[in-house]
GROMACS .gro file of C-alpha atoms in nm:
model
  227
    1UNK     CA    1 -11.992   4.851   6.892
    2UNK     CA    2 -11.853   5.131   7.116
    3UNK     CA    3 -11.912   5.394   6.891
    4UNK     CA    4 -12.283   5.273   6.824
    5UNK     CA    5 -12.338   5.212   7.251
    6UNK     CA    6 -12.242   5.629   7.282
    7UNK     CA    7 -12.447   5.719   7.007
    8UNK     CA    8 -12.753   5.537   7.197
    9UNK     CA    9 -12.619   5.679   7.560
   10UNK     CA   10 -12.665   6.030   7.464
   11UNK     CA   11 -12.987   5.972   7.273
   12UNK     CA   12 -13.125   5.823   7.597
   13UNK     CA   13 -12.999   6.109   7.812
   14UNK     CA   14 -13.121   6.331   7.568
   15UNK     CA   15 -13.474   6.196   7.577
   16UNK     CA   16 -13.445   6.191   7.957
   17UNK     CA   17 -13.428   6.591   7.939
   18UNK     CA   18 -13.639   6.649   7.705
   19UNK     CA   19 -13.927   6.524   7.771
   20UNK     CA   20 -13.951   6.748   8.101
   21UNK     CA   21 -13.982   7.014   7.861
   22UNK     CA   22 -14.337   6.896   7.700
   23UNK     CA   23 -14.600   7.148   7.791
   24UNK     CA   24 -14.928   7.242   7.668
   25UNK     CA   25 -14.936   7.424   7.323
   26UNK     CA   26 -14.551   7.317   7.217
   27UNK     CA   27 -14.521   7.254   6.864
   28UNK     CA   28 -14.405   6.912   6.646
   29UNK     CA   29 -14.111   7.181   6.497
   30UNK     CA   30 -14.020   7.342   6.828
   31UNK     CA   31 -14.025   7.074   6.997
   32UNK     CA   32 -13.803   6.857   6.724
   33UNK     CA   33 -13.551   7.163   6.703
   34UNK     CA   34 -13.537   7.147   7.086
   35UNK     CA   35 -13.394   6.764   7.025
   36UNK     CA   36 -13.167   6.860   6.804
   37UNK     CA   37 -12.976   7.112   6.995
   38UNK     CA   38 -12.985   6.937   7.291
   39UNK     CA   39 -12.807   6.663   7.106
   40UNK     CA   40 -12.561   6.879   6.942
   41UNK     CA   41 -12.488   6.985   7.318
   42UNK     CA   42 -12.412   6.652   7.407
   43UNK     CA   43 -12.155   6.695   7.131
   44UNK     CA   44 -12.333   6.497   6.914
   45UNK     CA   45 -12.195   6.630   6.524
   46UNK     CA   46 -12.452   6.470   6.278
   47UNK     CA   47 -12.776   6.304   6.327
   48UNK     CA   48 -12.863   5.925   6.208
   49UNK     CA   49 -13.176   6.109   6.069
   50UNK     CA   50 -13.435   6.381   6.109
   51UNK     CA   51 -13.627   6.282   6.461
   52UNK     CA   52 -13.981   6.191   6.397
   53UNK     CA   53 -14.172   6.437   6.641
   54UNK     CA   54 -14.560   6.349   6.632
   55UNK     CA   55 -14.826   6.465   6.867
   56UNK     CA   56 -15.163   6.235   6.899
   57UNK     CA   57 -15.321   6.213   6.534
   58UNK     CA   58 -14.958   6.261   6.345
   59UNK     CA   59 -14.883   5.954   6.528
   60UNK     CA   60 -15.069   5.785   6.334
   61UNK     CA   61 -14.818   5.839   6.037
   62UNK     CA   62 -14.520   5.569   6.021
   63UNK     CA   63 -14.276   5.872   5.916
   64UNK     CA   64 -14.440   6.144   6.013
   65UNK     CA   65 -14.232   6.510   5.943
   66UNK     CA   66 -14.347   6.728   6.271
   67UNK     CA   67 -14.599   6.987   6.166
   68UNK     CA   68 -14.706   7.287   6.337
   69UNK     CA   69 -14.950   7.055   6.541
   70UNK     CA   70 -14.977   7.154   6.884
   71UNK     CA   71 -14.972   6.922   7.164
   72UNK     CA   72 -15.297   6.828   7.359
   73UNK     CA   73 -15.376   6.661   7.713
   74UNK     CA   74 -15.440   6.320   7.628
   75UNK     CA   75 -15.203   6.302   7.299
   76UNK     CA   76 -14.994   6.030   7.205
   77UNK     CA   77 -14.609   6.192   7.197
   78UNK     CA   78 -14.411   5.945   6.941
   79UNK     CA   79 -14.014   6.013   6.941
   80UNK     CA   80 -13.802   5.820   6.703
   81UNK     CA   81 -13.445   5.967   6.672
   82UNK     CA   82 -13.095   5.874   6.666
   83UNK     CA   83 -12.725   6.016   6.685
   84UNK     CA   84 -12.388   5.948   6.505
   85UNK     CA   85 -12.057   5.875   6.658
   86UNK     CA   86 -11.789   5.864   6.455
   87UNK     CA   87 -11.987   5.787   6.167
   88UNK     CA   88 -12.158   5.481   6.365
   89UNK     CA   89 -12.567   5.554   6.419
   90UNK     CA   90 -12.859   5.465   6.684
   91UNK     CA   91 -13.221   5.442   6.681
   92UNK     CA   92 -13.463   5.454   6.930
   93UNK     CA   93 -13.859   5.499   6.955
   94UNK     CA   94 -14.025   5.577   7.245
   95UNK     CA   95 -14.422   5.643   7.258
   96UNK     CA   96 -14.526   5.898   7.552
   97UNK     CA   97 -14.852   5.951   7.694
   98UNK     CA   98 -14.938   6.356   7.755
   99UNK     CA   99 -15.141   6.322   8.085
  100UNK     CA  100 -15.326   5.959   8.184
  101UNK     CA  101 -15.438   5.744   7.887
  102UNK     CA  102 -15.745   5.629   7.814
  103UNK     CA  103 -15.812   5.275   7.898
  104UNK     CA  104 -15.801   5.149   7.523
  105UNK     CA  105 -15.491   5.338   7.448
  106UNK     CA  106 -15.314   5.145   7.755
  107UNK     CA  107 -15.432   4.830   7.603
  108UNK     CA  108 -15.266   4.922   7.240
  109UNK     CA  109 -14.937   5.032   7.450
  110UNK     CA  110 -14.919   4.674   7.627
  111UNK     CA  111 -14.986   4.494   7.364
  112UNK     CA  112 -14.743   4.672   7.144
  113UNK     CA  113 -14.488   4.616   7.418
  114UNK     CA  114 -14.567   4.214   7.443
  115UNK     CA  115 -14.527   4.182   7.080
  116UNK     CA  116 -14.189   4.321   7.108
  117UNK     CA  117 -14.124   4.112   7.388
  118UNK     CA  118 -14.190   3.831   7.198
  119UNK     CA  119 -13.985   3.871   6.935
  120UNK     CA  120 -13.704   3.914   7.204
  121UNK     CA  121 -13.784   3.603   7.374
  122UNK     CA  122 -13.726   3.422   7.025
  123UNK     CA  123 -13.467   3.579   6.950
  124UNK     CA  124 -13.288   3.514   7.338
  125UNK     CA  125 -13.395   3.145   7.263
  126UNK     CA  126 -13.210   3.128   6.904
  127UNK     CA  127 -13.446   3.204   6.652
  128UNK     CA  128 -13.210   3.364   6.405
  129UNK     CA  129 -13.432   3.353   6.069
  130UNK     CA  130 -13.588   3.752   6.017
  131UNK     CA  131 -13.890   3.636   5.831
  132UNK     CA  132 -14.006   3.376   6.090
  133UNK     CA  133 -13.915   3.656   6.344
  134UNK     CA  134 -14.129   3.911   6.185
  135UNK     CA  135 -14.409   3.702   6.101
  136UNK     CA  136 -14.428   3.570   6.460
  137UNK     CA  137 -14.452   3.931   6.656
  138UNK     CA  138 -14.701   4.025   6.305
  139UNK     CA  139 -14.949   3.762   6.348
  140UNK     CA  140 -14.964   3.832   6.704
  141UNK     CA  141 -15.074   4.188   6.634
  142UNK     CA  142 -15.279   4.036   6.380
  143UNK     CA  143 -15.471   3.836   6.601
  144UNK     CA  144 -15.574   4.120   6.830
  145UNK     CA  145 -15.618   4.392   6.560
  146UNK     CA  146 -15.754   4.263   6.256
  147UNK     CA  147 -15.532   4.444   5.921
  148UNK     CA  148 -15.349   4.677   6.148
  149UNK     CA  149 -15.058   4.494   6.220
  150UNK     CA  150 -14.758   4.723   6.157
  151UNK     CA  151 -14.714   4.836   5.811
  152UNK     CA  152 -14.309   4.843   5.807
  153UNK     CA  153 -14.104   4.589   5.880
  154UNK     CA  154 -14.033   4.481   6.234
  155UNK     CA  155 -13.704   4.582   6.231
  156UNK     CA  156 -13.333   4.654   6.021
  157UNK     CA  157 -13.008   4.619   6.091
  158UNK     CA  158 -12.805   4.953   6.176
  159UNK     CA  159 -12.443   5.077   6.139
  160UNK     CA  160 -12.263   5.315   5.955
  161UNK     CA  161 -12.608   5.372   5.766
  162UNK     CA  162 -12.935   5.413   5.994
  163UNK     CA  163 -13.083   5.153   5.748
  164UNK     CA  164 -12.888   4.821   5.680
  165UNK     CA  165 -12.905   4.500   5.633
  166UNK     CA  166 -13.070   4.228   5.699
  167UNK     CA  167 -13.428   4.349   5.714
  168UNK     CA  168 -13.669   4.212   5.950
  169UNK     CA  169 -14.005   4.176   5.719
  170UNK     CA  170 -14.265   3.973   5.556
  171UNK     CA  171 -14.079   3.681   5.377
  172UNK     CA  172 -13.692   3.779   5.446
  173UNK     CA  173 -13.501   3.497   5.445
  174UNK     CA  174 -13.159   3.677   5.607
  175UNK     CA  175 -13.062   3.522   5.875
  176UNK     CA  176 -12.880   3.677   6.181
  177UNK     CA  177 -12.548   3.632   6.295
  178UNK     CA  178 -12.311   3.737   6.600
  179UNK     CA  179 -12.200   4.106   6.652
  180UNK     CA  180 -12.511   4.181   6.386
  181UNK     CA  181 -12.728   4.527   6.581
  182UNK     CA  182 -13.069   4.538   6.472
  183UNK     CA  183 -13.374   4.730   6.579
  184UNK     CA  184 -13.702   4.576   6.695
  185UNK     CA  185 -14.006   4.800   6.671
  186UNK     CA  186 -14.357   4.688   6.622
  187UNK     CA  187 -14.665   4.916   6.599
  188UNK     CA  188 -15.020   5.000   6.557
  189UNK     CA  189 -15.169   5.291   6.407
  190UNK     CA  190 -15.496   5.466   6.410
  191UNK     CA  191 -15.595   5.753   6.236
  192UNK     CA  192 -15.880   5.872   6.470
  193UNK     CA  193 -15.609   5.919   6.727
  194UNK     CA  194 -15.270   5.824   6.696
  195UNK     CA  195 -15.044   5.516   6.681
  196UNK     CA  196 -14.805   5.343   6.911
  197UNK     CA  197 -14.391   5.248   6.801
  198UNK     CA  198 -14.129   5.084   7.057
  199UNK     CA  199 -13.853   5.055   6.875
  200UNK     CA  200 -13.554   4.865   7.097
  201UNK     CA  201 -13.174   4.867   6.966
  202UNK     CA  202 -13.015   4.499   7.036
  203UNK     CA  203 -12.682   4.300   6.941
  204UNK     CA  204 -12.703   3.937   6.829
  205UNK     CA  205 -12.468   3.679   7.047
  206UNK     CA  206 -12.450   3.366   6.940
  207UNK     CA  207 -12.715   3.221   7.169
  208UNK     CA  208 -12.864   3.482   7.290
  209UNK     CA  209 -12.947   3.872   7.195
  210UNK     CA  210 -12.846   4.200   7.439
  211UNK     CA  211 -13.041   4.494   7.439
  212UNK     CA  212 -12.835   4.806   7.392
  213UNK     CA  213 -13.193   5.024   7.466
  214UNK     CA  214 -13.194   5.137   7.824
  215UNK     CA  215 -13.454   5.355   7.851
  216UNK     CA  216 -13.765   5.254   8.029
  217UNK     CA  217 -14.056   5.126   7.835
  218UNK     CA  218 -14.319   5.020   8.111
  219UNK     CA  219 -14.658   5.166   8.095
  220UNK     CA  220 -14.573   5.408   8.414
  221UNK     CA  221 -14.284   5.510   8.241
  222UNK     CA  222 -14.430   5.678   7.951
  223UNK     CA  223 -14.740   5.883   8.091
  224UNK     CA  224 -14.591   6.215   8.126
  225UNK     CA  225 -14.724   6.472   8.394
  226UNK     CA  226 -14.909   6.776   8.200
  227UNK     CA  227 -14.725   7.089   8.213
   0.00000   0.00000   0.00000
């Protein structure tokens, strides 16, 4: 657990700095090299994974690899990345805006957010089963978007692989238990423009569910002053 909390502390404080350094005309590849050697100066030694570095339409792709896409004013900026320490990993999404969004993007961004939020309310009131979990913050989506509820799960447990189990999907029937760390991360995507991820990292109790995530996910939060 304290190995996994340091991994997420420098990711955060990472993010915190880089983000300052968005500008006009900065590439997916610069801009995902720039994340990785400000994490290797935070004495961070190997990465959970490649960071996911997408600009407005790339955003769009669940795993996108950056490109040579250059960001825009009014782009979507997804960052999913994660650190090891001492072999333990994090993961974290966060889903920027470049400049002020447009009205319809601010409504995909809150709902995306109260979908997560539910399935942290269930899971702070003891829903432990992943399916019933998954299927709850899906059909929520569902409801407001019509077939583009997240195509991934809604979330997976993490350790000393970025991927463990249990899974958080259609139809899973593990079931969580104390000291388990997940990720919760709903999302809609849209070619025409982009997609939305908030992916949270949180450790089961036995009654309740602590998020490990600290870095700010309101709506204010996340639209980013052009440079």
């Amino acid at each position: 657990m304290k190995n996994i909390k340091q991994a997420q502390h420098i990711s955060e404080v990472v993010l915190r700095r880089v983000i300052n350094k968005l500008t006009i005309g900065i590439g997916e590849v610069k801009f995902s090299k720039l994340i990785i050697s400000e994490l290797k100066q935070g004495g961070v030694k190997a990465l959970a994974f490649e960071p996911i570095v997408a600009f407005g339409q790339g955003a769009a792709d669940v795993h996108h690899v950056p490109t040579k896409n250059k960001l825009q004013i009014g782009d979507t900026v997804m960052l999913d990345f994660g650190t090891t320490i001492n072999g333990y990993c994090s993961d974290m999404t966060r889903t920027f805006f470049f400049g002020e969004p447009a009205k319809r993007q601010a409504k995909i961004y809150a709902d995306v957010l109260q979908a997560q939020e539910l399935a942290l309310k269930k899971l702070k009131a003891g829903h432990r089963n992943c399916g019933e979990i998954d299927y709850a913050t899906r059909s929520y989506l569902g409801k407001k978007y019509p077939r583009r509820a997240f195509p991934h799960g809604l979330g997976h447990g993490v350790g000393t692989a970025i991927h463990e189990w249990p899974t958080l999907k259609p139809n899973s029937k593990d079931i969580l238990k104390p000291n388990m760390i997940i990720t919760i991360e709903p999302g809609l995507y849209f070619k025409n423009w982009g997609g939305i991820r908030i992916e949270d990292m949180v450790v089961i109790t036995k009654h309740n569910v602590t998020d490990l995530t600290k870095f700010p996910k309101d709506l204010k939060s996340v639209i980013l002053k052009i440079k």
